[in-house]
Coordinates of C-alpha atoms in Angstrom, one line a residue:
M1 CA 0.1 -0.1 0.1
A2 CA 2.8 2.3 1.0
S3 CA 4.7 1.4 -2.1
K4 CA 1.7 2.2 -4.4
L5 CA 1.0 5.6 -2.7
S6 CA 4.6 6.5 -3.1
A7 CA 4.5 5.7 -6.9
E8 CA 1.4 7.8 -7.2
V9 CA 3.1 10.8 -5.4
R10 CA 6.1 10.4 -7.6
H11 CA 4.1 10.2 -10.8
N12 CA 1.9 13.4 -9.9
S13 CA 3.8 15.7 -7.8
G14 CA 6.7 17.0 -9.8
P15 CA 7.1 20.9 -9.1
L16 CA 7.0 21.9 -12.9
E17 CA 4.8 19.7 -15.2
G18 CA 5.0 21.6 -18.5
S19 CA 3.5 25.1 -17.9
K20 CA 1.7 24.0 -14.8
Y21 CA 3.2 25.4 -11.6
I22 CA 3.0 23.0 -8.6
P23 CA 3.5 25.1 -5.3
V24 CA 6.0 24.1 -2.8
A25 CA 3.7 23.0 -0.1
E26 CA 1.5 20.9 -2.6
F27 CA 4.6 19.2 -3.9
Y28 CA 5.4 17.9 -0.4
H29 CA 1.7 16.8 0.1
G30 CA 1.6 13.1 0.8
R31 CA 5.3 12.7 0.8
S32 CA 7.6 11.1 3.4
I33 CA 11.0 12.7 4.4
F34 CA 14.0 11.2 5.7
I35 CA 16.4 13.6 7.7
T36 CA 19.9 13.0 9.0
G37 CA 21.1 15.6 11.6
G38 CA 17.5 16.3 12.7
T39 CA 18.7 16.6 16.3
G40 CA 20.9 19.4 15.4
F41 CA 20.4 23.3 15.2
M42 CA 19.5 23.3 11.5
G43 CA 17.8 19.9 11.5
K44 CA 15.4 21.0 14.3
V45 CA 14.4 24.2 12.1
L46 CA 14.0 22.0 9.1
I47 CA 11.6 19.6 10.7
E48 CA 9.6 22.7 12.2
K49 CA 9.4 24.4 9.0
L50 CA 8.2 21.3 7.0
L51 CA 5.5 20.6 9.6
R52 CA 4.3 24.2 9.6
S53 CA 4.4 25.2 6.0
C54 CA 3.9 21.8 4.4
P55 CA 1.0 20.6 6.5
G56 CA 0.1 17.9 4.1
I57 CA 3.4 16.0 4.6
K58 CA 2.9 12.3 5.3
N59 CA 5.8 11.4 7.5
I60 CA 9.3 12.8 8.5
F61 CA 11.7 10.0 9.5
V62 CA 14.6 11.4 11.6
L63 CA 17.8 9.4 12.2
I64 CA 18.5 9.6 16.0
R65 CA 20.9 7.8 18.2
P66 CA 20.6 7.0 21.8
K67 CA 22.6 9.6 23.9
R68 CA 23.5 9.8 27.6
G69 CA 21.2 7.2 28.7
Q70 CA 18.2 8.5 26.7
D71 CA 16.5 6.4 24.0
I72 CA 15.4 7.9 20.8
T73 CA 11.7 8.4 21.8
T74 CA 12.7 10.5 24.8
R75 CA 15.1 12.6 22.7
L76 CA 12.6 13.2 20.1
T77 CA 9.9 14.1 22.7
Q78 CA 12.4 16.7 24.5
I79 CA 13.1 18.1 20.9
L80 CA 9.5 18.6 19.9
G81 CA 8.7 19.9 23.5
G82 CA 11.0 22.9 23.0
P83 CA 10.1 26.5 22.4
L84 CA 10.9 26.1 18.6
F85 CA 7.6 24.1 18.4
D86 CA 5.4 26.3 20.3
R87 CA 3.5 27.5 17.1
I88 CA 2.8 24.0 16.0
R89 CA 1.7 22.9 19.4
N90 CA -0.7 25.6 19.7
D91 CA -2.0 25.5 16.0
N92 CA -1.9 21.8 15.1
A93 CA -0.3 19.6 17.7
D94 CA -1.3 16.5 15.8
N95 CA 1.2 17.3 13.1
L96 CA 3.8 16.6 15.6
K97 CA 2.9 12.8 15.4
K98 CA 4.2 12.8 11.9
V99 CA 7.8 12.9 13.1
V100 CA 8.9 9.3 13.3
P101 CA 12.3 8.4 15.1
I102 CA 14.6 6.0 13.3
N103 CA 17.1 4.3 15.6
G104 CA 20.6 4.7 13.9
D105 CA 23.9 6.4 14.0
I106 CA 25.8 8.0 11.0
T107 CA 29.1 6.4 12.1
L108 CA 27.7 2.9 12.0
H109 CA 27.4 0.3 9.2
E110 CA 24.3 0.9 7.2
L111 CA 23.9 3.9 9.5
G112 CA 22.9 1.6 12.1
I113 CA 19.4 1.1 10.8
S114 CA 17.4 -2.1 11.3
E115 CA 16.5 -4.0 8.4
M116 CA 12.7 -3.3 9.0
D117 CA 13.5 0.4 9.2
Q118 CA 15.5 0.3 5.9
L119 CA 12.7 -1.4 4.2
T120 CA 10.2 1.3 5.4
I121 CA 12.5 4.1 4.3
C122 CA 13.2 2.6 0.7
Q123 CA 9.5 1.9 0.1
E124 CA 8.1 5.3 1.5
V125 CA 10.7 8.1 1.4
S126 CA 11.0 10.4 -1.7
I127 CA 12.9 13.3 -0.3
V128 CA 16.2 13.2 1.7
F129 CA 17.9 15.8 3.6
H130 CA 21.5 15.0 4.8
S131 CA 22.7 17.6 7.5
A132 CA 24.4 15.1 9.8
A133 CA 28.1 16.2 10.4
T134 CA 30.6 17.1 12.9
V135 CA 31.0 20.9 12.9
K136 CA 33.9 21.2 15.3
F137 CA 36.7 22.8 13.6
D138 CA 39.2 21.1 15.7
E139 CA 37.8 17.6 15.4
K140 CA 40.4 14.8 14.9
I141 CA 40.9 13.6 11.3
K142 CA 39.6 10.1 11.9
Q143 CA 36.3 11.2 13.5
S144 CA 35.7 13.9 10.9
V145 CA 36.2 11.5 8.0
T146 CA 34.0 8.8 9.6
I147 CA 31.0 11.3 10.1
N148 CA 31.4 13.6 7.1
M149 CA 32.6 11.3 4.6
V150 CA 31.8 7.5 5.4
G151 CA 28.5 8.6 6.8
T152 CA 27.6 10.4 3.4
K153 CA 28.8 7.3 1.5
Q154 CA 26.5 5.0 3.6
L155 CA 23.6 7.4 3.0
L156 CA 24.2 7.4 -0.7
D157 CA 24.0 3.5 -0.5
L158 CA 20.8 3.7 1.2
C159 CA 19.5 6.3 -1.3
H160 CA 20.3 4.0 -4.4
R161 CA 18.0 1.3 -2.7
M162 CA 15.1 4.0 -2.4
L163 CA 12.3 3.1 -5.0
F164 CA 10.8 6.7 -5.4
L165 CA 13.8 9.1 -4.6
D166 CA 13.0 12.5 -6.2
A167 CA 15.6 14.6 -4.4
L168 CA 18.6 14.2 -2.0
V169 CA 19.8 17.6 -0.5
H170 CA 23.2 17.4 0.9
V171 CA 24.3 20.3 3.3
S172 CA 27.9 21.1 3.0
T173 CA 29.6 24.4 3.7
A174 CA 30.5 27.4 1.8
Y175 CA 34.1 27.2 3.4
C176 CA 34.8 23.8 2.1
N177 CA 36.8 25.5 -0.8
C178 CA 38.3 28.2 1.5
D179 CA 41.6 27.6 -0.1
R180 CA 40.1 29.7 -3.0
K181 CA 39.2 33.3 -2.5
D182 CA 36.7 33.2 -5.5
V183 CA 34.3 30.3 -5.1
C184 CA 31.8 29.4 -7.6
E185 CA 28.8 27.1 -7.4
I186 CA 30.7 24.0 -8.7
I187 CA 32.3 21.0 -7.1
Y188 CA 36.0 21.6 -7.3
P189 CA 38.4 18.7 -7.8
P190 CA 40.1 17.7 -4.4
P191 CA 43.6 16.9 -3.9
Y192 CA 43.0 13.2 -3.2
N193 CA 40.6 10.5 -4.1
P194 CA 38.0 10.4 -1.3
E195 CA 38.1 6.6 -1.3
E196 CA 41.9 6.7 -0.5
I197 CA 41.3 8.9 2.5
I198 CA 38.6 6.7 3.9
Q199 CA 41.0 3.7 3.5
L200 CA 43.9 5.7 5.1
V201 CA 41.9 6.6 8.2
K202 CA 40.6 3.1 8.3
W203 CA 43.9 1.4 8.5
F204 CA 46.4 3.9 10.0
P205 CA 46.7 4.4 13.8
E206 CA 45.2 7.5 15.1
D207 CA 48.5 9.0 16.4
M208 CA 50.1 8.7 13.0
L209 CA 46.9 10.3 11.4
E210 CA 47.2 13.3 13.7
K211 CA 50.8 13.9 12.6
L212 CA 49.7 13.4 8.8
T213 CA 46.6 15.9 9.2
P214 CA 48.6 19.2 8.5
S215 CA 49.9 17.7 5.2
L216 CA 46.5 16.1 4.3
I217 CA 44.4 19.3 4.7
G218 CA 47.0 21.4 3.0
N219 CA 45.8 25.1 2.7
R220 CA 42.6 24.4 4.5
P221 CA 42.5 25.4 8.2
N222 CA 40.9 22.3 9.6
S223 CA 39.6 18.8 9.2
Y224 CA 36.0 20.0 8.9
T225 CA 36.5 22.1 5.6
F226 CA 38.6 19.3 4.2
T227 CA 36.3 16.4 4.7
K228 CA 33.2 18.6 3.6
A229 CA 35.2 19.1 0.4
M230 CA 35.9 15.4 0.2
A231 CA 32.3 14.6 0.7
E232 CA 31.0 16.8 -2.1
H233 CA 33.3 15.0 -4.5
M234 CA 32.3 11.7 -3.4
L235 CA 28.7 12.7 -4.2
L236 CA 29.9 13.6 -7.7
K237 CA 31.5 10.2 -8.2
E238 CA 29.0 7.9 -6.3
A239 CA 25.6 9.4 -6.7
K240 CA 25.4 8.5 -10.5
D241 CA 21.8 9.0 -11.6
L242 CA 20.4 10.1 -8.2
P243 CA 18.8 13.5 -8.1
V244 CA 21.2 15.5 -5.9
S245 CA 21.7 19.1 -5.0
I246 CA 24.2 20.7 -2.5
V247 CA 23.5 23.6 -0.2
R248 CA 26.5 25.4 1.1
P249 CA 25.6 27.9 4.0
S250 CA 28.2 30.2 5.4
I251 CA 28.2 31.1 9.0
V252 CA 24.9 30.2 10.4
L253 CA 23.3 32.1 13.1
S254 CA 20.0 32.6 14.9
S255 CA 16.6 32.6 12.9
F256 CA 15.6 35.7 11.1
K257 CA 11.9 35.5 11.5
E258 CA 10.8 31.9 11.6
P259 CA 9.2 30.6 13.6
V260 CA 10.5 33.1 16.1
S261 CA 13.1 35.9 15.6
G262 CA 16.3 35.2 17.3
W263 CA 16.1 31.5 18.2
V264 CA 19.4 29.6 18.7
D265 CA 20.3 26.6 20.5
N266 CA 24.2 26.2 20.6
F267 CA 27.2 28.3 21.3
N268 CA 29.0 27.4 18.1
G269 CA 31.0 29.8 15.8
P270 CA 30.7 33.5 16.8
T271 CA 27.8 32.9 19.2
G272 CA 30.1 31.5 21.9
I273 CA 32.4 34.5 21.6
V274 CA 29.7 37.1 21.5
S275 CA 27.7 35.6 24.4
A276 CA 30.9 35.7 26.5
V277 CA 31.5 39.4 25.5
S278 CA 27.8 40.1 26.8
K279 CA 28.9 38.5 30.2
G280 CA 31.9 40.9 30.4
F281 CA 34.6 38.3 30.6
F282 CA 35.8 38.2 27.0
R283 CA 37.3 41.6 25.5
T284 CA 39.7 41.1 22.6
I285 CA 40.0 38.8 19.6
L286 CA 42.3 38.8 16.5
C287 CA 40.0 40.0 13.7
E288 CA 40.1 42.3 10.7
Q289 CA 37.2 44.5 11.2
S290 CA 37.1 45.6 7.4
C291 CA 36.7 42.0 6.3
I292 CA 33.1 40.8 5.4
A293 CA 31.5 38.7 8.0
D294 CA 29.5 36.2 5.7
L295 CA 26.5 35.4 8.1
I296 CA 23.2 33.8 7.4
P297 CA 20.3 33.2 9.4
V298 CA 19.3 29.6 9.9
D299 CA 15.7 29.8 8.6
L300 CA 16.9 31.3 5.3
V301 CA 19.1 28.2 4.8
I302 CA 16.3 25.8 5.5
N303 CA 13.8 27.7 3.2
L304 CA 16.5 27.3 0.6
M305 CA 17.0 23.5 1.3
I306 CA 13.2 22.8 1.1
T307 CA 12.9 24.8 -2.3
A308 CA 16.1 23.1 -3.6
A309 CA 14.5 19.7 -3.2
W310 CA 11.5 21.0 -4.9
H311 CA 13.5 22.2 -7.8
T312 CA 15.8 19.2 -7.9
A313 CA 12.8 16.9 -8.3
S314 CA 11.8 18.8 -11.5
R315 CA 15.3 18.3 -13.0
R316 CA 15.6 14.6 -11.8
N317 CA 16.4 13.5 -15.5
M318 CA 19.4 15.8 -15.5
R319 CA 22.4 14.2 -14.0
N320 CA 24.5 17.1 -13.0
I321 CA 24.5 18.2 -9.3
T322 CA 23.3 21.8 -8.7
V323 CA 25.2 23.7 -6.0
Y324 CA 23.8 26.6 -4.0
N325 CA 26.2 29.0 -2.1
C326 CA 23.8 30.2 0.8
T327 CA 25.7 33.2 1.7
S328 CA 25.1 37.0 2.2
G329 CA 28.4 38.5 1.3
I330 CA 27.6 39.8 -2.3
D331 CA 23.8 40.6 -1.9
N332 CA 23.9 42.1 1.7
P333 CA 27.3 42.5 3.2
I334 CA 28.3 43.4 6.7
T335 CA 31.7 43.7 8.1
W336 CA 33.2 42.1 11.2
G337 CA 33.6 45.6 12.6
S338 CA 30.0 46.6 12.1
F339 CA 28.7 43.2 13.4
V340 CA 30.7 43.5 16.6
R341 CA 29.7 47.1 17.2
M342 CA 26.1 46.3 16.7
C343 CA 26.3 43.3 19.0
I344 CA 27.9 45.4 21.8
D345 CA 25.4 48.1 21.4
N346 CA 22.6 45.6 21.9
M347 CA 24.2 43.9 24.8
R348 CA 24.2 47.2 26.6
K349 CA 20.7 47.8 25.5
H350 CA 19.4 44.3 26.5
P351 CA 21.9 43.2 29.0
V352 CA 22.0 39.6 30.4
E353 CA 22.0 38.5 33.9
G354 CA 25.1 37.8 35.8
V355 CA 27.3 40.4 34.1
L356 CA 30.9 40.5 35.5
W357 CA 32.0 43.7 33.8
Y358 CA 30.7 46.3 31.3
P359 CA 30.5 44.8 27.8
T360 CA 33.3 46.0 25.6
G361 CA 35.2 44.6 22.7
N362 CA 38.5 45.1 20.7
L363 CA 39.1 43.8 17.2
R364 CA 42.9 43.6 16.9
V365 CA 45.2 42.6 13.9
N366 CA 48.5 42.5 15.9
K367 CA 48.9 39.1 17.5
A368 CA 51.4 40.3 20.2
L369 CA 49.2 43.2 21.3
N370 CA 46.1 40.8 21.2
F371 CA 47.9 38.3 23.3
V372 CA 49.0 41.0 26.0
H373 CA 45.5 42.5 26.2
G374 CA 44.1 38.9 26.4
L375 CA 46.7 38.1 29.5
F376 CA 45.5 41.2 31.3
A377 CA 41.9 41.2 30.3
H378 CA 41.1 37.5 30.2
F379 CA 43.4 35.2 32.4
I380 CA 44.5 37.4 35.2
P381 CA 41.0 38.4 36.0
A382 CA 40.1 34.7 35.7
L383 CA 42.8 33.7 38.1
V384 CA 41.6 36.3 40.6
L385 CA 38.1 35.2 40.5
D386 CA 39.0 31.4 40.8
A387 CA 41.0 32.3 43.9
C388 CA 38.0 34.1 45.4
S389 CA 35.8 31.0 44.5
L390 CA 38.2 29.0 46.5
V391 CA 38.0 31.1 49.4
V392 CA 34.2 31.0 49.6
G393 CA 34.2 27.2 48.9
R394 CA 32.9 27.2 45.3
K395 CA 34.4 25.3 42.3
P396 CA 36.9 27.6 40.4
I397 CA 35.9 27.6 36.6
M398 CA 36.9 30.9 35.1
K399 CA 40.2 29.8 34.0
I400 CA 38.7 26.8 32.2
V401 CA 36.1 29.0 30.6
Q402 CA 38.9 31.4 29.3
I403 CA 40.8 28.5 27.9
K404 CA 37.7 27.3 26.2
L405 CA 37.0 30.7 24.7
S406 CA 40.7 31.1 23.6
K407 CA 40.4 27.9 21.8
A408 CA 37.2 29.0 20.1
A409 CA 38.7 32.3 19.2
T410 CA 41.7 30.7 17.7
C411 CA 39.5 28.3 15.6
L412 CA 37.6 31.4 14.2
Q413 CA 40.7 33.6 13.5
Y414 CA 41.2 32.0 9.9
F415 CA 37.6 33.1 9.0
T416 CA 37.7 36.5 10.8
N417 CA 41.0 37.8 9.2
A418 CA 40.1 37.0 5.5
Q419 CA 37.2 37.1 3.1
W420 CA 36.0 35.2 0.2
H421 CA 33.7 36.1 -2.7
F422 CA 30.9 33.4 -2.8
R423 CA 29.1 33.5 -6.2
N424 CA 25.4 32.7 -5.8
D425 CA 23.9 32.6 -9.3
N426 CA 21.9 29.3 -8.6
V427 CA 20.4 30.8 -5.5
R428 CA 19.3 33.9 -7.5
N429 CA 18.1 31.7 -10.3
L430 CA 16.0 29.5 -8.0
L431 CA 14.2 32.7 -6.5
T432 CA 13.1 33.4 -10.2
H433 CA 11.3 29.9 -10.3
L434 CA 9.1 30.6 -7.2
S435 CA 5.8 32.2 -7.3
P436 CA 5.3 35.3 -5.2
Q437 CA 3.5 33.3 -2.6
D438 CA 6.2 30.7 -2.4
R439 CA 8.8 33.3 -2.3
N440 CA 7.0 34.9 0.7
T441 CA 6.4 31.4 2.4
F442 CA 9.8 30.1 1.8
Q443 CA 11.8 33.2 2.0
F444 CA 15.7 33.1 1.5
D445 CA 16.4 36.4 -0.3
V446 CA 19.3 37.8 1.9
S447 CA 18.9 41.3 0.6
T448 CA 15.8 41.6 2.7
I449 CA 17.8 41.4 6.1
D450 CA 18.0 44.6 8.1
W451 CA 21.2 43.7 9.9
Q452 CA 20.6 46.2 12.8
E453 CA 17.1 44.6 13.5
Y454 CA 18.4 41.2 13.1
I455 CA 21.4 41.5 15.5
E456 CA 19.1 43.0 18.0
R457 CA 16.9 40.0 17.8
Y458 CA 20.1 37.8 17.9
V459 CA 21.2 39.4 21.2
L460 CA 17.8 39.0 22.7
G461 CA 17.6 35.5 21.3
F462 CA 20.8 34.1 22.9
R463 CA 19.8 36.0 26.1
E464 CA 16.4 33.9 26.1
Y465 CA 17.1 30.8 24.4
L466 CA 20.8 29.9 25.5
F467 CA 21.1 31.7 28.8
K468 CA 17.2 30.9 29.7
Q469 CA 16.7 34.3 31.0
N470 CA 13.2 35.7 31.3
P471 CA 12.6 39.0 29.3
A472 CA 10.8 40.3 32.3
S473 CA 14.3 40.7 34.1
L474 CA 15.4 43.3 31.4
D475 CA 14.6 46.5 33.4
K476 CA 16.6 45.2 36.4
C477 CA 19.5 44.1 34.2
R478 CA 19.5 47.7 32.6
S479 CA 19.6 49.2 36.0
N480 CA 22.7 47.0 36.8
M481 CA 24.2 47.8 33.4
Y482 CA 24.3 51.4 34.3
K483 CA 26.1 50.8 37.5
M484 CA 28.5 48.7 35.5
Y485 CA 29.0 51.6 33.1
L486 CA 29.9 54.0 36.0
V487 CA 32.3 51.5 37.6
H488 CA 34.0 50.9 34.2
Q489 CA 34.4 54.7 33.6
F490 CA 35.8 55.3 37.2
T491 CA 38.1 52.4 36.7
K492 CA 39.5 53.9 33.6
L493 CA 40.0 57.1 35.3
I494 CA 41.9 55.5 38.2
M495 CA 44.1 53.6 35.6
I496 CA 44.8 56.9 33.7
A497 CA 45.6 58.6 37.0
C498 CA 48.0 55.7 38.2
M499 CA 49.8 55.6 34.7
W500 CA 50.1 59.5 34.8
R501 CA 51.6 59.4 38.2
F502 CA 54.0 56.7 37.2
L503 CA 55.2 58.7 34.2
L504 CA 55.6 61.8 36.3
K505 CA 57.9 60.0 38.8
K506 CA 60.0 58.7 35.9
S507 CA 60.4 61.9 33.7
I508 CA 61.9 65.1 35.1
R509 CA 60.9 67.0 31.9
L510 CA 57.4 65.8 32.2
R511 CA 57.1 66.9 36.0
A512 CA 58.5 70.3 34.8
A513 CA 56.0 70.6 31.8
W514 CA 53.1 69.4 34.2
K515 CA 54.0 72.1 36.9
K516 CA 53.9 74.8 34.2
V517 CA 50.5 73.7 33.1
L518 CA 49.2 73.7 36.6
N519 CA 50.7 77.1 37.2
H520 CA 49.0 78.4 34.2
I521 CA 45.8 76.9 35.2
V522 CA 46.0 78.7 38.6
Q523 CA 46.6 82.1 37.0
V524 CA 43.7 81.7 34.7
M525 CA 41.5 80.8 37.6
K526 CA 42.6 83.9 39.5
V527 CA 41.8 86.2 36.5
I528 CA 38.3 84.6 36.3
A529 CA 37.7 85.0 39.9
F530 CA 38.8 88.7 39.8
L531 CA 36.4 89.3 36.9

């Protein structure tokens, strides 16, 4: 029965049948979807958007592995119970029942999926979204290859067995070709055969692999960008006649508008650094402020993925893989300097609870100066605070926090001190294929982003969703922020006075000049008093 239904859906639901336009939501009607990475940041937004904007969807099968003692049903229940799904729970809670957990693991043979579940997927699924990946920049090469390459290969094997597959959307990264400054929407030839890398990782001991990693990744900064580039080429070689498209987002941040503005659930990328600045214990980073920060809201990426699958299905007889650079740098650029300034302005306007110091930030290009500033602004205060914690019987954590932040900042330095030109002709072309209604429902036009408004919602978002702080506490936090400001300014005056006193002690000429200035001021005051 399921097989017959899928056959009918495949036959009747192409997005473009001659001159007839099939709306995106109608295209997904009656279809079953398979998602890897559904428990991640982007995966959650994808599930929510499909349920809300494509209500006729049949099932969404989500690959989930047991984690920390929780089975897959418990994990899915927790995800669907989060604030991201509030609108669906309020409007149509029954739609949540369409999400079906599939026990599996991207690192296991055949994705760890049981034969029965594989049969169900192969008979019912017609659209696949593959977003499972390790996004750790400093991940060891063995784990990165296993997840990003071997996992993709095993998913391809499963897709080849699907009876009615109309589209496979693979999520890559715009930075997989960061060894080039001008990046087109094509799959570039890699330095190695992907299969050789898989075999190398399979047979070589881990300590030897770690020594080989720098020579393997070459001009790329980490194993993440290297293995994502390898995975793209593997798709090109092994997808064969499968209908495949690749979506390459740049730096993914909180939601722009959907389902709520500012939603974010992790400290990855710039968010970890920015949130630490909002707390007042991170103040300097190596960054070229004039470089473009290629940021992209998560909901725009998801809308592009959904419409890319719709468009791929209409072109399933064409064997070339379409690549979409989902970026903002060409159509709506913002520099790192502007991004940081806007963030700090909004941190002061909408402060978080538990601020240790008045939020400030310095973008430096001099490594030595950044190191010295970090030593005095980050690590020495951390040691002082840890000593105070020990005195009062609390666990010292600030040194550990600063080490983690320093590590995260180091991982970001490659991307904050250079810029790329990501061409996005395919993304622009896809927009022209959408009706005005679909363009509005599945919005991914980055030129519509007002960065000032977006960043304000971004700051409010990590305050509410990451720090779990109630918006009702804002007034109290603003009052506290004003006190912090006064303390910050008073401290600067004290430091200037101490420095001036030190210089006066060390320089006879400076003391003589200062004495003349004071005498002149006294004379002027006498004249004013006489008048």
